[in-house]
Every structure is written in structure tokens, then in C-alpha cells.
Short mmCIF file of C-alpha atoms in Angstrom, two decimals:
data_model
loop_
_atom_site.label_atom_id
_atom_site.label_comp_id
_atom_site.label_asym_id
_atom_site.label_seq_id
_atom_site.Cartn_x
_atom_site.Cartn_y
_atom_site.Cartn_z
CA UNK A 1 0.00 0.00 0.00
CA UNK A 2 0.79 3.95 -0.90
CA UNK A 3 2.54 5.47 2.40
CA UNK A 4 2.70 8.62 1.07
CA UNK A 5 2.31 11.68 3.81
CA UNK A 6 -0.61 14.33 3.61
CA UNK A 7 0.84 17.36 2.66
CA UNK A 8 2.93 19.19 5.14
CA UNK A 9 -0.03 21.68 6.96
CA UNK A 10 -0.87 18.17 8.06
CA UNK A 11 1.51 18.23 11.04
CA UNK A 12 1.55 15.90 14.20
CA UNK A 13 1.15 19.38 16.20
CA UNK A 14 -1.65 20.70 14.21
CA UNK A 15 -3.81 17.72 14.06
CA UNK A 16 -3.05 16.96 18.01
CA UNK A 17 -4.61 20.64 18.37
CA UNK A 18 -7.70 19.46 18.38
CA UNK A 19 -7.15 17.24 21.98
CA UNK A 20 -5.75 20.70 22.96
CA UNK A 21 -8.71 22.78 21.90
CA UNK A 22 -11.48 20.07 23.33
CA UNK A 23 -9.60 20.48 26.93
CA UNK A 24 -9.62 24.34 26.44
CA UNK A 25 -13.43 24.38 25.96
CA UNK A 26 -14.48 21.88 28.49
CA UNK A 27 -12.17 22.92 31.52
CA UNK A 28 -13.02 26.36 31.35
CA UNK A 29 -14.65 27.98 34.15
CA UNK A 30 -15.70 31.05 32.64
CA UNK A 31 -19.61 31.64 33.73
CA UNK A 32 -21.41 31.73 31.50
CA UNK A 33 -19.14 29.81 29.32
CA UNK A 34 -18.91 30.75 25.89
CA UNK A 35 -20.22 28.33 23.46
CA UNK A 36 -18.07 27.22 20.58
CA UNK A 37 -19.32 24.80 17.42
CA UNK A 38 -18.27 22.31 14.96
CA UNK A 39 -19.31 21.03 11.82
CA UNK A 40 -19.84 17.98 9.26
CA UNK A 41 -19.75 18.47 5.66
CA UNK A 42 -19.67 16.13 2.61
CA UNK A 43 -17.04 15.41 0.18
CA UNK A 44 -19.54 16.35 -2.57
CA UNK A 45 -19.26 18.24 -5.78
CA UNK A 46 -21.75 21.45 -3.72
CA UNK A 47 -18.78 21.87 -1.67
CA UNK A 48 -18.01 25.51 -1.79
CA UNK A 49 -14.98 26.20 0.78
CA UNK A 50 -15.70 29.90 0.33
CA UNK A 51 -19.05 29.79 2.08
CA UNK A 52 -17.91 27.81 4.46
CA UNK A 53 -14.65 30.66 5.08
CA UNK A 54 -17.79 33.25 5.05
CA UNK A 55 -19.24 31.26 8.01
CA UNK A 56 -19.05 33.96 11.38
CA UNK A 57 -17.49 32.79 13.77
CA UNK A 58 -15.28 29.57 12.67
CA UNK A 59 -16.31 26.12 13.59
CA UNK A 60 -13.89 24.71 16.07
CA UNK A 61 -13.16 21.49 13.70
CA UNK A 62 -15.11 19.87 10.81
CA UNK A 63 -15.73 16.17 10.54
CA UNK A 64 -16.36 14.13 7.23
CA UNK A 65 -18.27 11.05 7.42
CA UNK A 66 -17.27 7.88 5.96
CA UNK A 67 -19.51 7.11 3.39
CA UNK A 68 -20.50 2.66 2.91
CA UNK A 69 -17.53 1.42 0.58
CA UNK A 70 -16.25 4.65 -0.93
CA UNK A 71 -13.00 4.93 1.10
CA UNK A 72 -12.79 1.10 0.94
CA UNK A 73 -12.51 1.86 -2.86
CA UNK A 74 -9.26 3.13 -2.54
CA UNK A 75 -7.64 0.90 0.38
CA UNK A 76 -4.59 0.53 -2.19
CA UNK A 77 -3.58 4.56 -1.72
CA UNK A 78 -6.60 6.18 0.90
CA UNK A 79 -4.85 9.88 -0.19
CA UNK A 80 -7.04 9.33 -3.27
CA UNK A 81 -10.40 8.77 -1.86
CA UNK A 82 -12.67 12.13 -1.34
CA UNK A 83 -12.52 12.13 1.81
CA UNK A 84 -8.78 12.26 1.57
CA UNK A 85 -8.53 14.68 -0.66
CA UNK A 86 -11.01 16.71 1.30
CA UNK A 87 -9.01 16.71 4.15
CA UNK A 88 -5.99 18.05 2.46
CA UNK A 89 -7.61 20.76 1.00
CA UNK A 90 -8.73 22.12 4.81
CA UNK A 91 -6.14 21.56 6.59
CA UNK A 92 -4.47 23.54 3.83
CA UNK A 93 -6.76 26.26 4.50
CA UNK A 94 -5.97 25.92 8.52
CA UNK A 95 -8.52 24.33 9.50
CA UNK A 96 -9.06 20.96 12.46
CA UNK A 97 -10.33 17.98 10.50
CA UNK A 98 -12.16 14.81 12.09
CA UNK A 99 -12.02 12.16 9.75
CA UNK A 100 -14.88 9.57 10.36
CA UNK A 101 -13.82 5.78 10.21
CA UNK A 102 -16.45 2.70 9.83
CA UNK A 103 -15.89 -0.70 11.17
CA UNK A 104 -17.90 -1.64 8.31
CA UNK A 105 -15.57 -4.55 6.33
CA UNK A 106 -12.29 -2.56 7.57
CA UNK A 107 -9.14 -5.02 8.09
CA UNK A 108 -6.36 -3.91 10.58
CA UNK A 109 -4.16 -3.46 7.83
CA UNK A 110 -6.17 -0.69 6.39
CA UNK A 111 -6.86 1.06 9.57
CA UNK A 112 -2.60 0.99 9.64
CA UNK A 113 -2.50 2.56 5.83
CA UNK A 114 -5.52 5.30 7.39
CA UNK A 115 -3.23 6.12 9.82
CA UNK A 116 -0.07 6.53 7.95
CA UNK A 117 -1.81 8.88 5.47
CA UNK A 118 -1.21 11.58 9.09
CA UNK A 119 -4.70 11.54 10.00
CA UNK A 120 -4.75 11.99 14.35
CA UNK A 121 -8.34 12.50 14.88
CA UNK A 122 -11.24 10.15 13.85
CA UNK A 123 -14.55 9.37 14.83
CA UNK A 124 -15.43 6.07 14.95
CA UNK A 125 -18.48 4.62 13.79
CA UNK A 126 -19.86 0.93 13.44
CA UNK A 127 -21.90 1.43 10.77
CA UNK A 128 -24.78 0.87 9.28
CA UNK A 129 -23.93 -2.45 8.39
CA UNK A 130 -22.16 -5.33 9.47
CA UNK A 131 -20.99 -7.88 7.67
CA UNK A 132 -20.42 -11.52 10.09
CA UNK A 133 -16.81 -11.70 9.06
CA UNK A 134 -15.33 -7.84 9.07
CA UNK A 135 -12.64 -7.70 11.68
CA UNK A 136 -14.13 -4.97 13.86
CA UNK A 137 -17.56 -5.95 15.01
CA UNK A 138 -18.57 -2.86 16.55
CA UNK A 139 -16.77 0.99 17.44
CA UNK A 140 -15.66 -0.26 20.88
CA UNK A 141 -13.02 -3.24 18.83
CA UNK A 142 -11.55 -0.30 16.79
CA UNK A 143 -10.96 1.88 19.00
CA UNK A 144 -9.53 -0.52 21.10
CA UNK A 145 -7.41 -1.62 18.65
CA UNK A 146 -6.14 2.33 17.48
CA UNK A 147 -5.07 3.13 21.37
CA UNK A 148 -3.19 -0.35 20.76
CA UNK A 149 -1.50 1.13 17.66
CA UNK A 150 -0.79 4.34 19.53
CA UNK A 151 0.97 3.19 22.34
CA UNK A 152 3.26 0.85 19.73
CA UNK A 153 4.25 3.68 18.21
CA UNK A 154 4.34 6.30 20.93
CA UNK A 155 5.49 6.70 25.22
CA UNK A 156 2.73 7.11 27.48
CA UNK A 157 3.39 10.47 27.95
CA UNK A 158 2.45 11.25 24.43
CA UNK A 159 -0.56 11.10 22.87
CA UNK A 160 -1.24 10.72 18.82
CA UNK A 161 -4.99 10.18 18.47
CA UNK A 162 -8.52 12.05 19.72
CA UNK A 163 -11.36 9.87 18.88
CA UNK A 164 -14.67 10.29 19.32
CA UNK A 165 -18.27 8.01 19.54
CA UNK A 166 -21.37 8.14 18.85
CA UNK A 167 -24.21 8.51 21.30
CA UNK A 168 -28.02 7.87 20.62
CA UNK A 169 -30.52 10.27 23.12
CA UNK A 170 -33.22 8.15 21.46
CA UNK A 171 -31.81 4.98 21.62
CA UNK A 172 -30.05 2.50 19.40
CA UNK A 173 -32.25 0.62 17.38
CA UNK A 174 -30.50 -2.36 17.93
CA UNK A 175 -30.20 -1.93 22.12
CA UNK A 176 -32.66 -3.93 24.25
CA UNK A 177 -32.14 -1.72 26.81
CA UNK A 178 -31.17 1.76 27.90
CA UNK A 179 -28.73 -0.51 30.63
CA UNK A 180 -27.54 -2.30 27.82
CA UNK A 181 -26.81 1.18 26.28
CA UNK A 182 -25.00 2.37 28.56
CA UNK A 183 -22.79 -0.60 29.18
CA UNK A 184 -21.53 -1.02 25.46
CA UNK A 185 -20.76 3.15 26.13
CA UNK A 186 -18.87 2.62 28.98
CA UNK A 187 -16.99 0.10 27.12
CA UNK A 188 -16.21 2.34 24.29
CA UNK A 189 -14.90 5.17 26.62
CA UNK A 190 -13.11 2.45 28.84
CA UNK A 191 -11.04 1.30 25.40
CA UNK A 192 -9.77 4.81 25.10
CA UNK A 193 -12.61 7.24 23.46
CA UNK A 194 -12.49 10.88 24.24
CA UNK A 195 -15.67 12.57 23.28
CA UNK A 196 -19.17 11.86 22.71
CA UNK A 197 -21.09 13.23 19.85
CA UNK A 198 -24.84 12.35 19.53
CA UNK A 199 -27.00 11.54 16.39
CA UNK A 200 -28.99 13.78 15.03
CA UNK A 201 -31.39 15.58 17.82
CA UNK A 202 -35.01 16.85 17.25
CA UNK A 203 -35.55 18.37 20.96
CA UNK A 204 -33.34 19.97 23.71
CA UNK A 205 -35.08 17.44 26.30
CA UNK A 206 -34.08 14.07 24.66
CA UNK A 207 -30.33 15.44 25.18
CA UNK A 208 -30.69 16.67 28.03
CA UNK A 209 -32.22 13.32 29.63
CA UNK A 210 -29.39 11.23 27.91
CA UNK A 211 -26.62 13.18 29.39
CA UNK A 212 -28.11 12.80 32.91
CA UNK A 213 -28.13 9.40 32.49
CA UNK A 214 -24.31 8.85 31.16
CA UNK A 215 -23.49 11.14 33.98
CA UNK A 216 -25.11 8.56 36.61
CA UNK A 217 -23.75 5.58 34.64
CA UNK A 218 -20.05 7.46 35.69
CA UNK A 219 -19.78 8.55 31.68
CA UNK A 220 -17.09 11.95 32.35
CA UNK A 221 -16.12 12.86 29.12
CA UNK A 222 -17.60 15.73 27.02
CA UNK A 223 -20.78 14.67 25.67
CA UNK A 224 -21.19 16.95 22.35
CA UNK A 225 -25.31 17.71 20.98
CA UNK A 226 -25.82 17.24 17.29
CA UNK A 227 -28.06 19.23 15.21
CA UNK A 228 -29.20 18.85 11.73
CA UNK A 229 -31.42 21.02 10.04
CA UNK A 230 -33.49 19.69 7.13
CA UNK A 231 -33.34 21.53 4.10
CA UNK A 232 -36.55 19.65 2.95
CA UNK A 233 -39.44 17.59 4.12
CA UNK A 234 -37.86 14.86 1.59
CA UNK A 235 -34.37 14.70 3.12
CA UNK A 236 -35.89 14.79 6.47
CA UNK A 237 -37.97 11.87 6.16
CA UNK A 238 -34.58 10.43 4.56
CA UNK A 239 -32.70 10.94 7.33
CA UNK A 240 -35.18 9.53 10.05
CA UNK A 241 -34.96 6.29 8.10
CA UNK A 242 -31.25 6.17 8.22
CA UNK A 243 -31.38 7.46 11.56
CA UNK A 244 -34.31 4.88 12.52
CA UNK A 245 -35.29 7.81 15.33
CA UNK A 246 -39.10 7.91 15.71
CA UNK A 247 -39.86 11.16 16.82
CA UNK A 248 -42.21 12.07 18.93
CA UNK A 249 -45.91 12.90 18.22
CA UNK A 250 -45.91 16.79 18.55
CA UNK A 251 -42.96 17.07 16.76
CA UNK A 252 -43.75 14.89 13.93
CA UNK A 253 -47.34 17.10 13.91
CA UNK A 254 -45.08 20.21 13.73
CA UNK A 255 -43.18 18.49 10.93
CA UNK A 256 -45.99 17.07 8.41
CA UNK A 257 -47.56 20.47 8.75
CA UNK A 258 -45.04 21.71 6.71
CA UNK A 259 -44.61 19.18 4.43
CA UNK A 260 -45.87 20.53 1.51
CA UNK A 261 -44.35 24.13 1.57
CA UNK A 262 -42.61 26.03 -1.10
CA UNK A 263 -38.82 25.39 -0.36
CA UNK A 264 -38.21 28.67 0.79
CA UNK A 265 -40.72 28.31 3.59
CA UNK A 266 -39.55 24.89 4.88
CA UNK A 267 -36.17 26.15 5.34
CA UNK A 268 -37.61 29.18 7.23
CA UNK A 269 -39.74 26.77 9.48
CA UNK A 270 -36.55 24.75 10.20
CA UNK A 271 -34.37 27.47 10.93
CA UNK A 272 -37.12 28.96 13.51
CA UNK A 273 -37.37 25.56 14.95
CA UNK A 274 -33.93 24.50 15.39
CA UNK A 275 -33.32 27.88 16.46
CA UNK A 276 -35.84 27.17 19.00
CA UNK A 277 -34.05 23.57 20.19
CA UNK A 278 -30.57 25.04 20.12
CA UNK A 279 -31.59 28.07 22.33
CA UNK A 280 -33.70 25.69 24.79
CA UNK A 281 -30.25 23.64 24.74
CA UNK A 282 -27.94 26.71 25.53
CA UNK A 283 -30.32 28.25 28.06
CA UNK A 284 -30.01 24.99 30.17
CA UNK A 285 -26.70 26.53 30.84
CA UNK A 286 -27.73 29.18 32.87
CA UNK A 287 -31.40 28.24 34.45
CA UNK A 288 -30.16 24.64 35.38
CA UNK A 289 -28.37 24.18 38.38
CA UNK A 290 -25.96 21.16 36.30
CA UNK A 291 -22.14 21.92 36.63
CA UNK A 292 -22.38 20.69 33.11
CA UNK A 293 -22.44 23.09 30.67
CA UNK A 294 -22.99 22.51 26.95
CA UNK A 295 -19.94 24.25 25.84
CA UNK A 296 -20.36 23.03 22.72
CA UNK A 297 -22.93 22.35 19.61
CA UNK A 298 -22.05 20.00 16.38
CA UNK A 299 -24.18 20.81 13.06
CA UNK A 300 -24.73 18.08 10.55
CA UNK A 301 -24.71 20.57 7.55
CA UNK A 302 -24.60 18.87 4.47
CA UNK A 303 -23.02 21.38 2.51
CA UNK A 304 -25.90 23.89 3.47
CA UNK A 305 -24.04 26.62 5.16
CA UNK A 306 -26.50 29.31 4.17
CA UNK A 307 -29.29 27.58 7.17
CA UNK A 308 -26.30 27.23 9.80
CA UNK A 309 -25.27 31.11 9.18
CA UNK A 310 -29.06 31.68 9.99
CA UNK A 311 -29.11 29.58 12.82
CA UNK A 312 -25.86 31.21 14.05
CA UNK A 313 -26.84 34.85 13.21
CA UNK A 314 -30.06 34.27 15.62
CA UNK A 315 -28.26 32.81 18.44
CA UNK A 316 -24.90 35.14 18.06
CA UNK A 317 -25.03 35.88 21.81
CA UNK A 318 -24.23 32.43 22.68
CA UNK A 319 -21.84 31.65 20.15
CA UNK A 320 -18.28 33.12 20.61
#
């Protein structure tokens, strides 16, 4: 396999800023703290990196999901997949890049090429499917086995990687339990993880209820909301399918409502709604008596930067 490096902006020091920045915004004991953001985007031809340098303020890093087989495509020399070549091109630009990794069909000896390529931070995903003889039968094996390849290569006073899991405010479809849940968490985060990043939410109290609960299980790390805001009634009903979240009456009323408006005015509705959620979210801050401040927001964007400037611009007093 190809061992060639990502291009020099990809330094150890820059990608390791990322560990550097995540301890920055969750130790702080400012009051009220200052809420930063981060972003996902897709390694599709509608990328436009000059809306997303217009964006005000900066997303703290940007992750790129790992899309089915795609990377797998190009296992024989990773630099050329997308995703990849993505990468590059913002960490060129300056900025913090989380590149997603599946489990999904993924042999050790490709998760060793990923890593040569210079990438340090990765979220780590099972997948949407699982095939009965991939190597890595769920997100808790890999990551496991990355902390394994950092401390081969590294002292224990030094460390490479920041990876991040997935948590699931309404449940994984797959769980039998919210116990069970908890315990496959707690075995990710035991194997090495270092943040928690949730699927897609549809109201402040879902999240709000799940972090209680990882915070009674003895779950410590920073536990990150995600937000994604449908830019039709189409994609929307997409996503819940992928998602497989059921939501719940009122906000599924709210939702069909609006299913047959002009673009324009679906994207309004969402942005006033999510606005809504994020606010509700952000406000817990300073009404609840938690020492456990959301310090931080994650937007699913999809390339649509024009709704998360909207959602920003109405909520600029949190934001820093």
C-alpha cells in the first residue's frame, strides 16, 4: 500500500490541536461559558470552501463522514479517496479535521494505511452495516485496537490520536435496553474514546435526559449535541430512516404540517425551529443548576451553510 504523507499543513502538532482545543473548551470555568461549534460536511461536488470561510465565527473542527464502501474503494492509496482529498484541502486552509472511520468490512491493515496517510483525529463509527466476518464488530473493537497502535508507536506520555463516539438520546435501534446502552458506552470510553457526539437531535429534552443518564452511569467525558437542520421535508424523512429515530408525536405534527411548503418556507420553518431547540439547549446553561455546561454544539450541515449562518446569526449571543 501507498505510504505517502498528507501534505505538510498536516503536522503531528496541528492535528493533536484538536485534543488541545477540546480540553480548552471543556475545563473552562468562565460563567457563563462561551459556546463554541463544529461542523460535518460532505465530500460532494456542492462543496463551496468559500461559504464555508464566510461562516461567522469559525467552527472549532469539521468532521467528514465515511460514506458505505467509498474509502474502501481506494484501500490501495486512501490519499485518493474524497474524503482524503477533502481533508488536504482544509487543513491547507488551517482548519481541524475529524475524519470519520467505519468498522464496516475494515481489516487492521487498512486502519494501519488510514493512519499513515497523518490523519490523528477520527470518529469512529460501526456502521450501518455489518458484515459476520469484518474484523471490527462494533466501534468499541476499533478503537480498542487504534489506542493499541498508539501506544506501539508512541510513550505514554504522548498522545497521537482524539477519537470520538457516537451517542443515541433516542436509543439505538439495535439496544434492548437503555442498561444495555449504557454498558456497550462505557466500554467504548473504557477502550480509550475521548468525546461523545450524539445523532442527530429533534428536541433539547431528549439530550438533556441522555446526558443525565451517562453522567449517573459514571460517563465523564464531554458529551457533544448534534443538530441537523433539514433543508426539505424529503431529506428529512430520509434521514429519520437512516437514523431509525421515531420522533415524537408533537414534533412529527409540527413536521408534516409543513410538508408541503414552497422550499423557501420549509427552510424558514426549520431554521425557527432548530433555532428554538438550540436556544432551549444553551439556556439549560444558565437556568439549570448542572455543573455541566454545553460548551459546545455539532451541526450536521450537508453542505448547506447558508441555514447554519441563519441559525448562528439568531443565536450570536451564545456563540463566541
Amino acid at each position: 500500500m501507498a505510504d505517502r504523507p498528507l501534505p505538510a499543513s498536516n503536522s503531528l502538532a496541528e492535528e493533536e490541536a484538536l485534543h488541545t482545543k477540546l480540553n480548552g473548551i471543556f475545563t473552562s470555568t468562565t460563567h457563563p461559558s462561551p459556546v463554541c461549534y463544529s461542523i460535518e460536511i460532505a465530500a460532494k461536488d456542492d462543496f463551496d470552501l468559500r461559504q464555508l470561510e464566510r461562516l461567522t465565527p469559525q467552527p472549532v473542527f469539521i468532521s467528514l463522514p465515511w460514506i458505505l464502501d467509498e474509502n474502501l474503494r481506494y484501500a490501495d492509496d486512501f490519499i485518493r479517496s474524497p474524503m482524503l482529498q477533502l481533508s488536504s484541502q482544509l487543513r491547507k486552509s488551517h482548519y481541524t479535521v475529524v475524519n470519520h472511520v467505519s468498522c464496516y468490512n475494515i481489516t487492521e491493515q487498512q486502519v494501519d494505511a488510514l493512519l499513515s496517510t497523518g490523519i490523528r483525529n477520527l470518529f469512529v463509527i460501526r456502521g450501518d452495516t455489518v458484515s459476520p466476518e469484518q474484523k471490527f464488530q462494533n466501534a468499541s473493537g476499533l478503537v480498542q485496537y487504534l489506542r493499541k497502535q498508539e501506544q506501539q508507536q508512541t510513550d505514554n506520555h504522548h498522545r497521537q490520536l482524539t477519537i470520538g463516539v457516537g451517542g443515541y438520546p433516542y436509543g439505538h435501534h439495535q439496544s434492548h435496553s437503555e442498561t444495555d446502552e449504557l454498558r456497550y458506552l462505557r466500554e467504548k470510553i473504557g477502550n480509550g474514546a475521548d468525546f461523545l457526539l450524539t445523532q442527530t437531535l429533534y428536541d433539547a429534552q431528549s439530550f438533556l435526559r441522555y446526558r443525565d443518564r451517562c453522567r449517573e452511569a459514571g460517563i465523564s467525558i464531554p458529551i457533544i449535541p448534534g443538530i441537523y437542520i433539514p433543508h426539505s421535508y424529503r431529506h428529512l424523512q430520509v434521514m429519520l430512516k437512516l437514523t431509525r429515530i421515531e420522533l415524537a408525536p408533537m414534533v412529527q405534527t409540527a413536521f408534516e404540517a409543513h410538508a408541503d411548503d414552497a422550499p423557501e418556507q420549509f427552510e424558514a420553518f426549520m431554521v425557527q425551529y432548530f433555532v428554538k431547540v438550540v436556544r432551549e439547549l444553551l439556556e439549560s446553561n444558565v437556568t439549570s443548576s448542572s455543573s455541566d455546561p454545553i460548551k459546545l454544539v455539532h451541526f450536521f450541515t450537508f453542505n448547506k451553510f447558508g441555514l447554519l449562518q441563519q441559525v448562528l446569526q439568531k443565536l450570536e449571543h451564545f456563540f463566541k
